Amino acid sequence: GDSVTQMEGPVTLSEEAFLTINCTYTATGYPSLFWYVQYPGEGLQLLLKATKADDKGSNKGFEATYRKETTSFHLEKGSVQVSDSAVYFCALSERGRDDKIIFGKGTRLHILP
Amino acid sequence: GAVVSQHPSRVICKSGTSVKIECRSLDFQATTMFWYRQFPKQSLMLMATSNEGSKATYEQGVEKDKFLINHASLTLSTLTVTSAHPEDSSFYICSARDSARSMNTEAFFGQGTRLTVV
């Protein structure tokens, strides 16, 4: 079945460091890909998405490119801030499959001032 | 963006009792809503897909009689944890998509419900 694998955390970085959180997926069709963020004590918010190969999603300085050839959707940010500390989830949703969203296990990010 | 309201945000109940969690889409209609369970430091596990006006579709390993789902209107789905046990303690999250938009658009998530069974 469909699945999402992302790097395990926690990831601890200093403020202004470069961030990469790896994500790869397995799907039978052509899924849409998402990154969601969960701040402490809150629900999930969509961070960015990409619906087809080579699309780049971006928001709040974060970027991820849909790479069909490597089945990847790595999350990057050039300069992280303390306020970026949260749990990040990579996810996919495949057309015609009840619109279910399949999540990775999440990566906890700590940014030190 | 669209808002999904989940209530209550936190509940403590005694073993053997039942707890109902509500999930409402406030400014859009959702023919389908999803219920997830999140264990500490783990990902979201999809429990079931709630379909308006019909039976919910449960994921493998999820007890239908334990987790009752009702989707009586286009803006409301409820999850009832019956005969709760301490192992049911968890963070439950619902999500919904806007039925008026095409598939594969973002899903909106509720704030989650922290259930503690004592």
JSON list of C-alpha atoms in Angstrom, two decimals:
[
{"chain": "A", "resi": 1, "resn": "GLY", "atom": "CA", "xyz": [0.00, 0.00, 0.00]},
{"chain": "A", "resi": 2, "resn": "ASP", "atom": "CA", "xyz": [0.87, 3.65, -0.08]},
{"chain": "A", "resi": 3, "resn": "SER", "atom": "CA", "xyz": [3.39, 4.84, 2.49]},
{"chain": "A", "resi": 4, "resn": "VAL", "atom": "CA", "xyz": [5.52, 7.80, 3.48]},
{"chain": "A", "resi": 5, "resn": "THR", "atom": "CA", "xyz": [8.95, 7.60, 5.07]},
{"chain": "A", "resi": 6, "resn": "GLN", "atom": "CA", "xyz": [10.61, 10.61, 6.61]},
{"chain": "A", "resi": 7, "resn": "MET", "atom": "CA", "xyz": [13.77, 11.11, 8.60]},
{"chain": "A", "resi": 8, "resn": "GLU", "atom": "CA", "xyz": [13.50, 10.45, 12.28]},
{"chain": "A", "resi": 9, "resn": "GLY", "atom": "CA", "xyz": [14.01, 13.21, 14.75]},
{"chain": "A", "resi": 10, "resn": "PRO", "atom": "CA", "xyz": [14.46, 15.04, 16.81]},
{"chain": "A", "resi": 11, "resn": "VAL", "atom": "CA", "xyz": [16.44, 17.45, 14.69]},
{"chain": "A", "resi": 12, "resn": "THR", "atom": "CA", "xyz": [18.18, 20.19, 16.64]},
{"chain": "A", "resi": 13, "resn": "LEU", "atom": "CA", "xyz": [19.60, 23.21, 14.87]},
{"chain": "A", "resi": 14, "resn": "SER", "atom": "CA", "xyz": [20.81, 26.66, 15.75]},
{"chain": "A", "resi": 15, "resn": "GLU", "atom": "CA", "xyz": [18.90, 29.70, 14.59]},
{"chain": "A", "resi": 16, "resn": "GLU", "atom": "CA", "xyz": [19.69, 30.71, 10.98]},
{"chain": "A", "resi": 17, "resn": "ALA", "atom": "CA", "xyz": [20.94, 27.23, 10.11]},
{"chain": "A", "resi": 18, "resn": "PHE", "atom": "CA", "xyz": [19.91, 25.44, 6.90]},
{"chain": "A", "resi": 19, "resn": "LEU", "atom": "CA", "xyz": [17.22, 22.82, 7.29]},
{"chain": "A", "resi": 20, "resn": "THR", "atom": "CA", "xyz": [16.53, 19.67, 5.30]},
{"chain": "A", "resi": 21, "resn": "ILE", "atom": "CA", "xyz": [13.98, 17.05, 6.32]},
{"chain": "A", "resi": 22, "resn": "ASN", "atom": "CA", "xyz": [13.99, 14.09, 3.96]},
{"chain": "A", "resi": 23, "resn": "CYS", "atom": "CA", "xyz": [10.79, 12.46, 2.77]},
{"chain": "A", "resi": 24, "resn": "THR", "atom": "CA", "xyz": [10.24, 9.62, 0.32]},
{"chain": "A", "resi": 25, "resn": "TYR", "atom": "CA", "xyz": [7.03, 7.95, -0.67]},
{"chain": "A", "resi": 26, "resn": "THR", "atom": "CA", "xyz": [5.58, 4.79, -2.18]},
{"chain": "A", "resi": 27, "resn": "ALA", "atom": "CA", "xyz": [2.40, 5.02, -4.21]},
{"chain": "A", "resi": 28, "resn": "THR", "atom": "CA", "xyz": [0.73, 3.04, -6.96]},
{"chain": "A", "resi": 29, "resn": "GLY", "atom": "CA", "xyz": [-0.55, 6.10, -8.84]},
{"chain": "A", "resi": 30, "resn": "TYR", "atom": "CA", "xyz": [0.24, 9.80, -8.99]},
{"chain": "A", "resi": 31, "resn": "PRO", "atom": "CA", "xyz": [-0.27, 11.26, -5.56]},
{"chain": "A", "resi": 32, "resn": "SER", "atom": "CA", "xyz": [-0.36, 14.81, -4.35]},
{"chain": "A", "resi": 33, "resn": "LEU", "atom": "CA", "xyz": [2.27, 15.52, -1.72]},
{"chain": "A", "resi": 34, "resn": "PHE", "atom": "CA", "xyz": [2.02, 17.67, 1.36]},
{"chain": "A", "resi": 35, "resn": "TRP", "atom": "CA", "xyz": [3.98, 18.95, 4.32]},
{"chain": "A", "resi": 36, "resn": "TYR", "atom": "CA", "xyz": [1.96, 19.64, 7.44]},
{"chain": "A", "resi": 37, "resn": "VAL", "atom": "CA", "xyz": [3.23, 21.31, 10.61]},
{"chain": "A", "resi": 38, "resn": "GLN", "atom": "CA", "xyz": [2.04, 20.78, 14.17]},
{"chain": "A", "resi": 39, "resn": "TYR", "atom": "CA", "xyz": [2.99, 23.38, 16.74]},
{"chain": "A", "resi": 40, "resn": "PRO", "atom": "CA", "xyz": [2.98, 22.35, 20.41]},
{"chain": "A", "resi": 41, "resn": "GLY", "atom": "CA", "xyz": [-0.51, 21.65, 21.69]},
{"chain": "A", "resi": 42, "resn": "GLU", "atom": "CA", "xyz": [-2.16, 22.41, 18.37]},
{"chain": "A", "resi": 43, "resn": "GLY", "atom": "CA", "xyz": [-3.67, 20.55, 15.43]},
{"chain": "A", "resi": 44, "resn": "LEU", "atom": "CA", "xyz": [-2.10, 20.23, 12.01]},
{"chain": "A", "resi": 45, "resn": "GLN", "atom": "CA", "xyz": [-1.71, 23.04, 9.51]},
{"chain": "A", "resi": 46, "resn": "LEU", "atom": "CA", "xyz": [-0.87, 22.71, 5.87]},
{"chain": "A", "resi": 47, "resn": "LEU", "atom": "CA", "xyz": [2.58, 24.13, 5.24]},
{"chain": "A", "resi": 48, "resn": "LEU", "atom": "CA", "xyz": [2.88, 23.50, 1.50]},
{"chain": "A", "resi": 49, "resn": "LYS", "atom": "CA", "xyz": [1.83, 21.10, -1.22]},
{"chain": "A", "resi": 50, "resn": "ALA", "atom": "CA", "xyz": [2.64, 19.92, -4.73]},
{"chain": "A", "resi": 51, "resn": "THR", "atom": "CA", "xyz": [0.22, 18.10, -7.01]},
{"chain": "A", "resi": 52, "resn": "LYS", "atom": "CA", "xyz": [2.40, 16.91, -9.87]},
{"chain": "A", "resi": 53, "resn": "ALA", "atom": "CA", "xyz": [5.95, 16.05, -10.77]},
{"chain": "A", "resi": 54, "resn": "ASP", "atom": "CA", "xyz": [8.46, 18.92, -10.69]},
{"chain": "A", "resi": 55, "resn": "ASP", "atom": "CA", "xyz": [6.04, 21.21, -8.86]},
{"chain": "A", "resi": 56, "resn": "LYS", "atom": "CA", "xyz": [7.62, 23.22, -6.08]},
{"chain": "A", "resi": 57, "resn": "GLY", "atom": "CA", "xyz": [5.55, 24.06, -3.03]},
{"chain": "A", "resi": 58, "resn": "SER", "atom": "CA", "xyz": [6.64, 26.99, -0.90]},
{"chain": "A", "resi": 59, "resn": "ASN", "atom": "CA", "xyz": [5.43, 28.88, 2.14]},
{"chain": "A", "resi": 60, "resn": "LYS", "atom": "CA", "xyz": [6.99, 30.86, 5.01]},
{"chain": "A", "resi": 61, "resn": "GLY", "atom": "CA", "xyz": [10.46, 30.31, 3.56]},
{"chain": "A", "resi": 62, "resn": "PHE", "atom": "CA", "xyz": [10.00, 26.54, 3.35]},
{"chain": "A", "resi": 63, "resn": "GLU", "atom": "CA", "xyz": [10.25, 24.75, 0.00]},
{"chain": "A", "resi": 64, "resn": "ALA", "atom": "CA", "xyz": [9.79, 21.21, -1.30]},
{"chain": "A", "resi": 65, "resn": "THR", "atom": "CA", "xyz": [9.99, 19.90, -4.85]},
{"chain": "A", "resi": 66, "resn": "TYR", "atom": "CA", "xyz": [7.99, 16.89, -6.11]},
{"chain": "A", "resi": 67, "resn": "ARG", "atom": "CA", "xyz": [10.61, 14.53, -7.55]},
{"chain": "A", "resi": 68, "resn": "LYS", "atom": "CA", "xyz": [8.93, 11.64, -9.30]},
{"chain": "A", "resi": 69, "resn": "GLU", "atom": "CA", "xyz": [12.18, 10.03, -10.39]},
{"chain": "A", "resi": 70, "resn": "THR", "atom": "CA", "xyz": [13.38, 9.69, -6.81]},
{"chain": "A", "resi": 71, "resn": "THR", "atom": "CA", "xyz": [9.88, 9.55, -5.23]},
{"chain": "A", "resi": 72, "resn": "SER", "atom": "CA", "xyz": [10.94, 12.28, -2.86]},
{"chain": "A", "resi": 73, "resn": "PHE", "atom": "CA", "xyz": [9.56, 15.52, -1.42]},
{"chain": "A", "resi": 74, "resn": "HIS", "atom": "CA", "xyz": [12.30, 16.86, 0.84]},
{"chain": "A", "resi": 75, "resn": "LEU", "atom": "CA", "xyz": [11.53, 19.93, 2.95]},
{"chain": "A", "resi": 76, "resn": "GLU", "atom": "CA", "xyz": [14.10, 22.74, 3.02]},
{"chain": "A", "resi": 77, "resn": "LYS", "atom": "CA", "xyz": [14.51, 26.16, 4.57]},
{"chain": "A", "resi": 78, "resn": "GLY", "atom": "CA", "xyz": [17.53, 28.38, 4.18]},
{"chain": "A", "resi": 79, "resn": "SER", "atom": "CA", "xyz": [17.50, 30.03, 7.60]},
{"chain": "A", "resi": 80, "resn": "VAL", "atom": "CA", "xyz": [15.41, 28.61, 10.42]},
{"chain": "A", "resi": 81, "resn": "GLN", "atom": "CA", "xyz": [13.99, 30.57, 13.32]},
{"chain": "A", "resi": 82, "resn": "VAL", "atom": "CA", "xyz": [13.12, 29.57, 16.88]},
{"chain": "A", "resi": 83, "resn": "SER", "atom": "CA", "xyz": [9.45, 29.89, 15.93]},
{"chain": "A", "resi": 84, "resn": "ASP", "atom": "CA", "xyz": [9.90, 27.05, 13.42]},
{"chain": "A", "resi": 85, "resn": "SER", "atom": "CA", "xyz": [10.20, 24.58, 16.29]},
{"chain": "A", "resi": 86, "resn": "ALA", "atom": "CA", "xyz": [7.40, 22.09, 15.71]},
{"chain": "A", "resi": 87, "resn": "VAL", "atom": "CA", "xyz": [6.69, 18.61, 14.36]},
{"chain": "A", "resi": 88, "resn": "TYR", "atom": "CA", "xyz": [6.68, 18.31, 10.57]},
{"chain": "A", "resi": 89, "resn": "PHE", "atom": "CA", "xyz": [4.71, 15.64, 8.74]},
{"chain": "A", "resi": 90, "resn": "CYS", "atom": "CA", "xyz": [5.18, 14.58, 5.16]},
{"chain": "A", "resi": 91, "resn": "ALA", "atom": "CA", "xyz": [2.01, 13.18, 3.61]},
{"chain": "A", "resi": 92, "resn": "LEU", "atom": "CA", "xyz": [0.45, 11.98, 0.38]},
{"chain": "A", "resi": 93, "resn": "SER", "atom": "CA", "xyz": [-3.03, 11.71, -1.02]},
{"chain": "A", "resi": 94, "resn": "GLU", "atom": "CA", "xyz": [-3.87, 9.66, -4.05]},
{"chain": "A", "resi": 95, "resn": "ARG", "atom": "CA", "xyz": [-6.73, 10.36, -6.44]},
{"chain": "A", "resi": 96, "resn": "GLY", "atom": "CA", "xyz": [-9.57, 7.90, -6.37]},
{"chain": "A", "resi": 97, "resn": "ARG", "atom": "CA", "xyz": [-8.51, 6.46, -3.03]},
{"chain": "A", "resi": 98, "resn": "ASP", "atom": "CA", "xyz": [-11.20, 8.07, -0.86]},
{"chain": "A", "resi": 99, "resn": "ASP", "atom": "CA", "xyz": [-9.04, 11.15, -0.59]},
{"chain": "A", "resi": 100, "resn": "LYS", "atom": "CA", "xyz": [-7.27, 9.59, 2.37]},
{"chain": "A", "resi": 101, "resn": "ILE", "atom": "CA", "xyz": [-4.12, 11.30, 3.53]},
{"chain": "A", "resi": 102, "resn": "ILE", "atom": "CA", "xyz": [-1.29, 9.00, 4.52]},
{"chain": "A", "resi": 103, "resn": "PHE", "atom": "CA", "xyz": [1.24, 10.53, 6.91]},
{"chain": "A", "resi": 104, "resn": "GLY", "atom": "CA", "xyz": [4.86, 9.89, 7.68]},
{"chain": "A", "resi": 105, "resn": "LYS", "atom": "CA", "xyz": [5.86, 9.47, 11.31]},
{"chain": "A", "resi": 106, "resn": "GLY", "atom": "CA", "xyz": [6.72, 13.10, 11.78]},
{"chain": "A", "resi": 107, "resn": "THR", "atom": "CA", "xyz": [10.01, 14.84, 12.50]},
{"chain": "A", "resi": 108, "resn": "ARG", "atom": "CA", "xyz": [10.36, 16.96, 15.62]},
{"chain": "A", "resi": 109, "resn": "LEU", "atom": "CA", "xyz": [12.43, 20.09, 15.02]},
{"chain": "A", "resi": 110, "resn": "HIS", "atom": "CA", "xyz": [14.09, 22.08, 17.81]},
{"chain": "A", "resi": 111, "resn": "ILE", "atom": "CA", "xyz": [15.64, 25.42, 16.97]},
{"chain": "A", "resi": 112, "resn": "LEU", "atom": "CA", "xyz": [18.04, 26.84, 19.53]},
{"chain": "A", "resi": 113, "resn": "PRO", "atom": "CA", "xyz": [18.44, 30.63, 19.89]},
{"chain": "B", "resi": 1, "resn": "GLY", "atom": "CA", "xyz": [-8.44, 29.16, 5.19]},
{"chain": "B", "resi": 2, "resn": "ALA", "atom": "CA", "xyz": [-11.36, 26.93, 6.06]},
{"chain": "B", "resi": 3, "resn": "VAL", "atom": "CA", "xyz": [-11.97, 26.07, 9.70]},
{"chain": "B", "resi": 4, "resn": "VAL", "atom": "CA", "xyz": [-12.61, 22.72, 11.30]},
{"chain": "B", "resi": 5, "resn": "SER", "atom": "CA", "xyz": [-13.72, 22.90, 14.90]},
{"chain": "B", "resi": 6, "resn": "GLN", "atom": "CA", "xyz": [-13.25, 19.94, 17.20]},
{"chain": "B", "resi": 7, "resn": "HIS", "atom": "CA", "xyz": [-14.84, 19.68, 20.62]},
{"chain": "B", "resi": 8, "resn": "PRO", "atom": "CA", "xyz": [-13.92, 19.10, 23.36]},
{"chain": "B", "resi": 9, "resn": "SER", "atom": "CA", "xyz": [-10.24, 19.90, 23.24]},
{"chain": "B", "resi": 10, "resn": "ARG", "atom": "CA", "xyz": [-9.57, 17.93, 26.39]},
{"chain": "B", "resi": 11, "resn": "VAL", "atom": "CA", "xyz": [-11.59, 15.34, 28.27]},
{"chain": "B", "resi": 12, "resn": "ILE", "atom": "CA", "xyz": [-10.99, 13.04, 31.21]},
{"chain": "B", "resi": 13, "resn": "CYS", "atom": "CA", "xyz": [-13.34, 10.14, 31.75]},
{"chain": "B", "resi": 14, "resn": "LYS", "atom": "CA", "xyz": [-13.61, 7.06, 33.92]},
{"chain": "B", "resi": 15, "resn": "SER", "atom": "CA", "xyz": [-13.01, 3.56, 32.61]},
{"chain": "B", "resi": 16, "resn": "GLY", "atom": "CA", "xyz": [-16.15, 1.99, 31.25]},
{"chain": "B", "resi": 17, "resn": "THR", "atom": "CA", "xyz": [-17.84, 5.23, 30.25]},
{"chain": "B", "resi": 18, "resn": "SER", "atom": "CA", "xyz": [-18.35, 6.58, 26.73]},
{"chain": "B", "resi": 19, "resn": "VAL", "atom": "CA", "xyz": [-17.02, 9.82, 25.31]},
{"chain": "B", "resi": 20, "resn": "LYS", "atom": "CA", "xyz": [-18.26, 11.70, 22.26]},
{"chain": "B", "resi": 21, "resn": "ILE", "atom": "CA", "xyz": [-16.01, 13.95, 20.19]},
{"chain": "B", "resi": 22, "resn": "GLU", "atom": "CA", "xyz": [-17.48, 16.36, 17.66]},
{"chain": "B", "resi": 23, "resn": "CYS", "atom": "CA", "xyz": [-15.91, 17.59, 14.43]},
{"chain": "B", "resi": 24, "resn": "ARG", "atom": "CA", "xyz": [-17.52, 20.48, 12.57]},
{"chain": "B", "resi": 25, "resn": "SER", "atom": "CA", "xyz": [-16.62, 22.19, 9.33]},
{"chain": "B", "resi": 26, "resn": "LEU", "atom": "CA", "xyz": [-17.55, 25.80, 10.00]},
{"chain": "B", "resi": 27, "resn": "ASP", "atom": "CA", "xyz": [-17.50, 27.45, 6.59]},
{"chain": "B", "resi": 28, "resn": "PHE", "atom": "CA", "xyz": [-17.64, 24.61, 4.10]},
{"chain": "B", "resi": 29, "resn": "GLN", "atom": "CA", "xyz": [-19.43, 21.34, 3.50]},
{"chain": "B", "resi": 30, "resn": "ALA", "atom": "CA", "xyz": [-17.63, 18.04, 3.81]},
{"chain": "B", "resi": 31, "resn": "THR", "atom": "CA", "xyz": [-19.18, 14.81, 2.54]},
{"chain": "B", "resi": 32, "resn": "THR", "atom": "CA", "xyz": [-16.13, 13.01, 3.89]},
{"chain": "B", "resi": 33, "resn": "MET", "atom": "CA", "xyz": [-14.30, 13.52, 7.14]},
{"chain": "B", "resi": 34, "resn": "PHE", "atom": "CA", "xyz": [-11.41, 11.55, 8.59]},
{"chain": "B", "resi": 35, "resn": "TRP", "atom": "CA", "xyz": [-10.59, 10.50, 12.12]},
{"chain": "B", "resi": 36, "resn": "TYR", "atom": "CA", "xyz": [-6.99, 10.03, 13.21]},
{"chain": "B", "resi": 37, "resn": "ARG", "atom": "CA", "xyz": [-5.35, 8.90, 16.39]},
{"chain": "B", "resi": 38, "resn": "GLN", "atom": "CA", "xyz": [-1.97, 10.19, 17.42]},
{"chain": "B", "resi": 39, "resn": "PHE", "atom": "CA", "xyz": [0.18, 8.44, 20.01]},
{"chain": "B", "resi": 40, "resn": "PRO", "atom": "CA", "xyz": [2.91, 10.35, 21.84]},
{"chain": "B", "resi": 41, "resn": "LYS", "atom": "CA", "xyz": [5.85, 11.12, 19.59]},
{"chain": "B", "resi": 42, "resn": "GLN", "atom": "CA", "xyz": [4.27, 9.14, 16.77]},
{"chain": "B", "resi": 43, "resn": "SER", "atom": "CA", "xyz": [2.49, 9.82, 13.56]},
{"chain": "B", "resi": 44, "resn": "LEU", "atom": "CA", "xyz": [-1.20, 10.10, 12.87]},
{"chain": "B", "resi": 45, "resn": "MET", "atom": "CA", "xyz": [-2.91, 6.77, 12.37]},
{"chain": "B", "resi": 46, "resn": "LEU", "atom": "CA", "xyz": [-6.00, 6.92, 10.20]},
{"chain": "B", "resi": 47, "resn": "MET", "atom": "CA", "xyz": [-8.82, 5.21, 12.06]},
{"chain": "B", "resi": 48, "resn": "ALA", "atom": "CA", "xyz": [-11.76, 5.67, 9.75]},
{"chain": "B", "resi": 49, "resn": "THR", "atom": "CA", "xyz": [-13.31, 7.64, 6.95]},
{"chain": "B", "resi": 50, "resn": "SER", "atom": "CA", "xyz": [-16.64, 9.19, 7.85]},
{"chain": "B", "resi": 51, "resn": "ASN", "atom": "CA", "xyz": [-19.15, 9.44, 5.01]},
{"chain": "B", "resi": 52, "resn": "GLU", "atom": "CA", "xyz": [-22.18, 11.71, 5.23]},
{"chain": "B", "resi": 53, "resn": "GLY", "atom": "CA", "xyz": [-25.39, 9.70, 5.22]},
{"chain": "B", "resi": 54, "resn": "SER", "atom": "CA", "xyz": [-23.72, 6.29, 5.10]},
{"chain": "B", "resi": 55, "resn": "LYS", "atom": "CA", "xyz": [-21.58, 3.96, 7.16]},
{"chain": "B", "resi": 56, "resn": "ALA", "atom": "CA", "xyz": [-18.04, 4.86, 8.01]},
{"chain": "B", "resi": 57, "resn": "THR", "atom": "CA", "xyz": [-15.15, 2.97, 6.47]},
{"chain": "B", "resi": 58, "resn": "TYR", "atom": "CA", "xyz": [-12.78, 1.67, 9.13]},
{"chain": "B", "resi": 59, "resn": "GLU", "atom": "CA", "xyz": [-9.10, 0.93, 8.70]},
{"chain": "B", "resi": 60, "resn": "GLN", "atom": "CA", "xyz": [-7.81, -2.52, 9.39]},
{"chain": "B", "resi": 61, "resn": "GLY", "atom": "CA", "xyz": [-7.45, -3.24, 13.08]},
{"chain": "B", "resi": 62, "resn": "VAL", "atom": "CA", "xyz": [-9.82, -0.51, 14.24]},
{"chain": "B", "resi": 63, "resn": "GLU", "atom": "CA", "xyz": [-12.81, -1.84, 16.19]},
{"chain": "B", "resi": 64, "resn": "LYS", "atom": "CA", "xyz": [-16.07, -0.58, 14.71]},
{"chain": "B", "resi": 65, "resn": "ASP", "atom": "CA", "xyz": [-18.06, -1.25, 17.87]},
{"chain": "B", "resi": 66, "resn": "LYS", "atom": "CA", "xyz": [-15.47, 0.51, 19.98]},
{"chain": "B", "resi": 67, "resn": "PHE", "atom": "CA", "xyz": [-15.18, 3.67, 17.93]},
{"chain": "B", "resi": 68, "resn": "LEU", "atom": "CA", "xyz": [-18.62, 4.64, 16.70]},
{"chain": "B", "resi": 69, "resn": "ILE", "atom": "CA", "xyz": [-18.72, 7.21, 13.95]},
{"chain": "B", "resi": 70, "resn": "ASN", "atom": "CA", "xyz": [-21.76, 9.16, 12.85]},
{"chain": "B", "resi": 71, "resn": "HIS", "atom": "CA", "xyz": [-21.80, 11.69, 10.00]},
{"chain": "B", "resi": 72, "resn": "ALA", "atom": "CA", "xyz": [-25.35, 12.98, 10.12]},
{"chain": "B", "resi": 73, "resn": "SER", "atom": "CA", "xyz": [-24.88, 16.21, 8.18]},
{"chain": "B", "resi": 74, "resn": "LEU", "atom": "CA", "xyz": [-22.50, 17.82, 5.74]},
{"chain": "B", "resi": 75, "resn": "THR", "atom": "CA", "xyz": [-20.83, 19.79, 8.51]},
{"chain": "B", "resi": 76, "resn": "LEU", "atom": "CA", "xyz": [-20.74, 17.41, 11.47]},
{"chain": "B", "resi": 77, "resn": "SER", "atom": "CA", "xyz": [-19.11, 14.09, 12.24]},
{"chain": "B", "resi": 78, "resn": "THR", "atom": "CA", "xyz": [-18.90, 12.52, 15.69]},
{"chain": "B", "resi": 79, "resn": "LEU", "atom": "CA", "xyz": [-16.62, 9.89, 17.14]},
{"chain": "B", "resi": 80, "resn": "THR", "atom": "CA", "xyz": [-17.81, 8.05, 20.22]},
{"chain": "B", "resi": 81, "resn": "VAL", "atom": "CA", "xyz": [-15.32, 6.01, 22.20]},
{"chain": "B", "resi": 82, "resn": "THR", "atom": "CA", "xyz": [-17.43, 3.38, 23.92]},
{"chain": "B", "resi": 83, "resn": "SER", "atom": "CA", "xyz": [-16.57, 1.61, 27.16]},
{"chain": "B", "resi": 84, "resn": "ALA", "atom": "CA", "xyz": [-13.33, 3.53, 27.34]},
{"chain": "B", "resi": 85, "resn": "HIS", "atom": "CA", "xyz": [-10.21, 1.95, 28.78]},
{"chain": "B", "resi": 86, "resn": "PRO", "atom": "CA", "xyz": [-6.91, 3.57, 29.79]},
{"chain": "B", "resi": 87, "resn": "GLU", "atom": "CA", "xyz": [-5.31, 2.28, 26.59]},
{"chain": "B", "resi": 88, "resn": "ASP", "atom": "CA", "xyz": [-7.76, 4.43, 24.63]},
{"chain": "B", "resi": 89, "resn": "SER", "atom": "CA", "xyz": [-6.06, 7.51, 26.06]},
{"chain": "B", "resi": 90, "resn": "SER", "atom": "CA", "xyz": [-4.67, 9.39, 23.11]},
{"chain": "B", "resi": 91, "resn": "PHE", "atom": "CA", "xyz": [-4.89, 12.50, 20.95]},
{"chain": "B", "resi": 92, "resn": "TYR", "atom": "CA", "xyz": [-7.72, 12.23, 18.42]},
{"chain": "B", "resi": 93, "resn": "ILE", "atom": "CA", "xyz": [-7.78, 14.52, 15.40]},
{"chain": "B", "resi": 94, "resn": "CYS", "atom": "CA", "xyz": [-10.39, 14.96, 12.69]},
{"chain": "B", "resi": 95, "resn": "SER", "atom": "CA", "xyz": [-9.95, 16.41, 9.24]},
{"chain": "B", "resi": 96, "resn": "ALA", "atom": "CA", "xyz": [-12.19, 17.39, 6.37]},
{"chain": "B", "resi": 97, "resn": "ARG", "atom": "CA", "xyz": [-11.97, 18.47, 2.76]},
{"chain": "B", "resi": 98, "resn": "ASP", "atom": "CA", "xyz": [-14.21, 20.97, 1.06]},
{"chain": "B", "resi": 99, "resn": "SER", "atom": "CA", "xyz": [-16.66, 18.91, -1.03]},
{"chain": "B", "resi": 100, "resn": "ALA", "atom": "CA", "xyz": [-17.10, 21.75, -3.49]},
{"chain": "B", "resi": 101, "resn": "ARG", "atom": "CA", "xyz": [-13.44, 21.66, -4.50]},
{"chain": "B", "resi": 102, "resn": "SER", "atom": "CA", "xyz": [-11.58, 19.07, -6.55]},
{"chain": "B", "resi": 103, "resn": "MET", "atom": "CA", "xyz": [-9.81, 16.11, -5.03]},
{"chain": "B", "resi": 104, "resn": "ASN", "atom": "CA", "xyz": [-6.29, 16.38, -3.71]},
{"chain": "B", "resi": 105, "resn": "THR", "atom": "CA", "xyz": [-6.76, 19.84, -2.31]},
{"chain": "B", "resi": 106, "resn": "GLU", "atom": "CA", "xyz": [-5.63, 20.36, 1.23]},
{"chain": "B", "resi": 107, "resn": "ALA", "atom": "CA", "xyz": [-7.44, 18.84, 4.15]},
{"chain": "B", "resi": 108, "resn": "PHE", "atom": "CA", "xyz": [-8.25, 21.01, 7.13]},
{"chain": "B", "resi": 109, "resn": "PHE", "atom": "CA", "xyz": [-7.65, 19.69, 10.59]},
{"chain": "B", "resi": 110, "resn": "GLY", "atom": "CA", "xyz": [-9.37, 20.18, 13.90]},
{"chain": "B", "resi": 111, "resn": "GLN", "atom": "CA", "xyz": [-7.44, 21.25, 16.95]},
{"chain": "B", "resi": 112, "resn": "GLY", "atom": "CA", "xyz": [-7.49, 17.72, 18.32]},
{"chain": "B", "resi": 113, "resn": "THR", "atom": "CA", "xyz": [-8.98, 16.17, 21.46]},
{"chain": "B", "resi": 114, "resn": "ARG", "atom": "CA", "xyz": [-6.79, 14.91, 24.27]},
{"chain": "B", "resi": 115, "resn": "LEU", "atom": "CA", "xyz": [-8.62, 11.95, 25.83]},
{"chain": "B", "resi": 116, "resn": "THR", "atom": "CA", "xyz": [-7.47, 10.62, 29.18]},
{"chain": "B", "resi": 117, "resn": "VAL", "atom": "CA", "xyz": [-9.18, 7.56, 30.60]},
{"chain": "B", "resi": 118, "resn": "VAL", "atom": "CA", "xyz": [-8.62, 7.00, 34.31]}
]
